[in-house]
Amino acid sequence: MDLLKTIQDLIKIRTVTGNKQEIKHAAEYIKNTLSHTDTIVEIFQTTASPVIFLRNTDSIDFDVVILGHIDVVPAPDDMFEPKIKDGKMYGRGTLDMKSFAAVALNSMEYVVTHKLPIKFGVILSTDEEQGSLSTESFMDAYPNISARIVLDNDVGGDITKIVSKCKNPVFVKLISTGKEAHGSTPWDGIDANELLMKTWQNIRKIYPYYSADLPQPQNKWFDTVHFATISGGLVSNIISNHAEALLDFRLTENSSVENLENNLQKCMEKGVSYQIVSASTPVVMSEDDPDILDYKRFAENIMGKPIEFEHIGGATDSRSFAVKGSTVIMHSGTGEGMHATGEYVNIESVKQIADIQIKFLEHLARKHTS
C-alpha cells in the first residue's frame, strides 16, 4: 500500500461529522483499497453514523483490534487539500486521525496478504468528534466482541510517549429556572442567569480554574472542569426565566461519577438543577504489562530512542474494550494543531508507527504459533 497516497486521498474526502455523503464516499474508498485482499469488509449501519468493520476472520474474538475514526471537525476548504512541507503533512485530519486510519488499513493489508496466524480486526467509527454514538451502537450489536490487545492511535501528539492513563469525560448540564420581569424592575423577577452564575462560582470552589496565562500545575493528574457552553435570556430588557450551561468534567481513576454528583448537589443554588448528559470510564493500563513492554521495545528499536509513559486528560473509544479486560496500547505519531488551522503530522512518525505495528503483529503471530 502507498501509505502517503492513502492518507492524502482520505484527507481530500470531507468527512466532517454528519456529512453522510462524504462519509459514505470514504467508506467505499476504504472498501476498494482492500478489495485486492481477502479482508472481510462490513459497513455497519447505525442510526447515528456507520462504522467500518474490517477483519481477517469470521470470529469476533480477536487477538488484536485497531480502533480509530475517519470523521473530522470542520475546516476551511484549503485544509482538505493536503500539503507536504519540511517533512510535515498539513491538512484536516493529518493528526486526528486519518494518517493513522491509513496505518490501520496498511496493517490489515499486511496481515491478510502475509497470512499472519492472528485474528485481527480494524474498527473505524465516523462520528467520534461528536461522541461516538456509532461505536456504542456497534458494541451493542456485537455484545460478545473481544480483543486481547487493542492498538489505539487516537491519542496523538508525540511518538516518544505511550499513554498509560486517560481520564473519564463526564458532561453535565446545568438548568436554571427563574421568573420573568421587566429589566427595569429586577425585584419583581428571579434572574435565572444570576442563579446559574452563582452555581458556577460554587463549583469553581471545588474545581479551580486553569488557563494558559496562569501558573501551570506541576502535577496535572486531577479532576478538572471547563465551561463548555452557556445560554440564557431572550432580549436585553427581560429578566431571564431560563438558562442552561454544559460543563465538561475530566475525572481521574481516583474519582467517580458518584463523588462528582455529591459535589454538584452541594453547589446547586435554589432553582438550579443538573443532569449527567454522558459519562464513561477512565482507561488505565499497567506500565508493566508484558504486551505493552514488548510493543515499547519494538518502538524504541525502530525509533532509536527511548519512549516514556504519560497520562492525558482526553478520552478514547478504546474504553469500550478496556472495560472488557483488553490490554490497550495507546501510541500515536507526532504532530500539532489538532482541531486547529495549522494541523499537521510528522510524516516520518507516521511511517514509524506503521513499521512498529507490523513488527509487533509479526511478533504476536510468532508467539501464537510457538
Coordinates of N, CA and C in Angstrom, one line a residue, residues 21 27 72 103 112 114 124 138 256 292 313 352:
Q21 N -22.8 12.0 2.9 CA -22.4 11.6 1.6 C -20.9 11.4 1.5
A27 N -16.0 5.5 3.2 CA -16.2 4.0 3.4 C -16.0 3.2 2.2
V72 N -13.9 14.1 10.9 CA -13.0 15.2 11.3 C -13.9 16.4 11.7
V103 N -2.7 4.0 8.5 CA -1.8 3.0 9.0 C -2.6 1.7 9.4
V112 N -3.4 -9.8 6.1 CA -4.1 -10.6 5.2 C -3.2 -11.2 4.1
H114 N 0.0 -11.5 4.1 CA 1.1 -12.4 4.6 C 0.5 -13.5 5.4
L124 N -13.4 1.4 12.6 CA -13.3 2.8 12.3 C -14.7 3.5 12.4
F138 N -22.5 0.0 17.6 CA -21.7 -1.2 17.1 C -21.5 -2.2 18.3
S256 N -14.9 9.4 40.9 CA -16.1 8.7 40.4 C -17.2 9.6 40.1
I292 N 2.5 -4.5 26.5 CA 2.9 -3.1 26.3 C 4.4 -3.0 26.3
G313 N -5.5 13.9 29.6 CA -6.9 14.2 30.0 C -7.9 13.9 29.0
Q352 N 6.9 5.4 11.0 CA 7.4 4.6 12.1 C 6.3 3.9 12.9

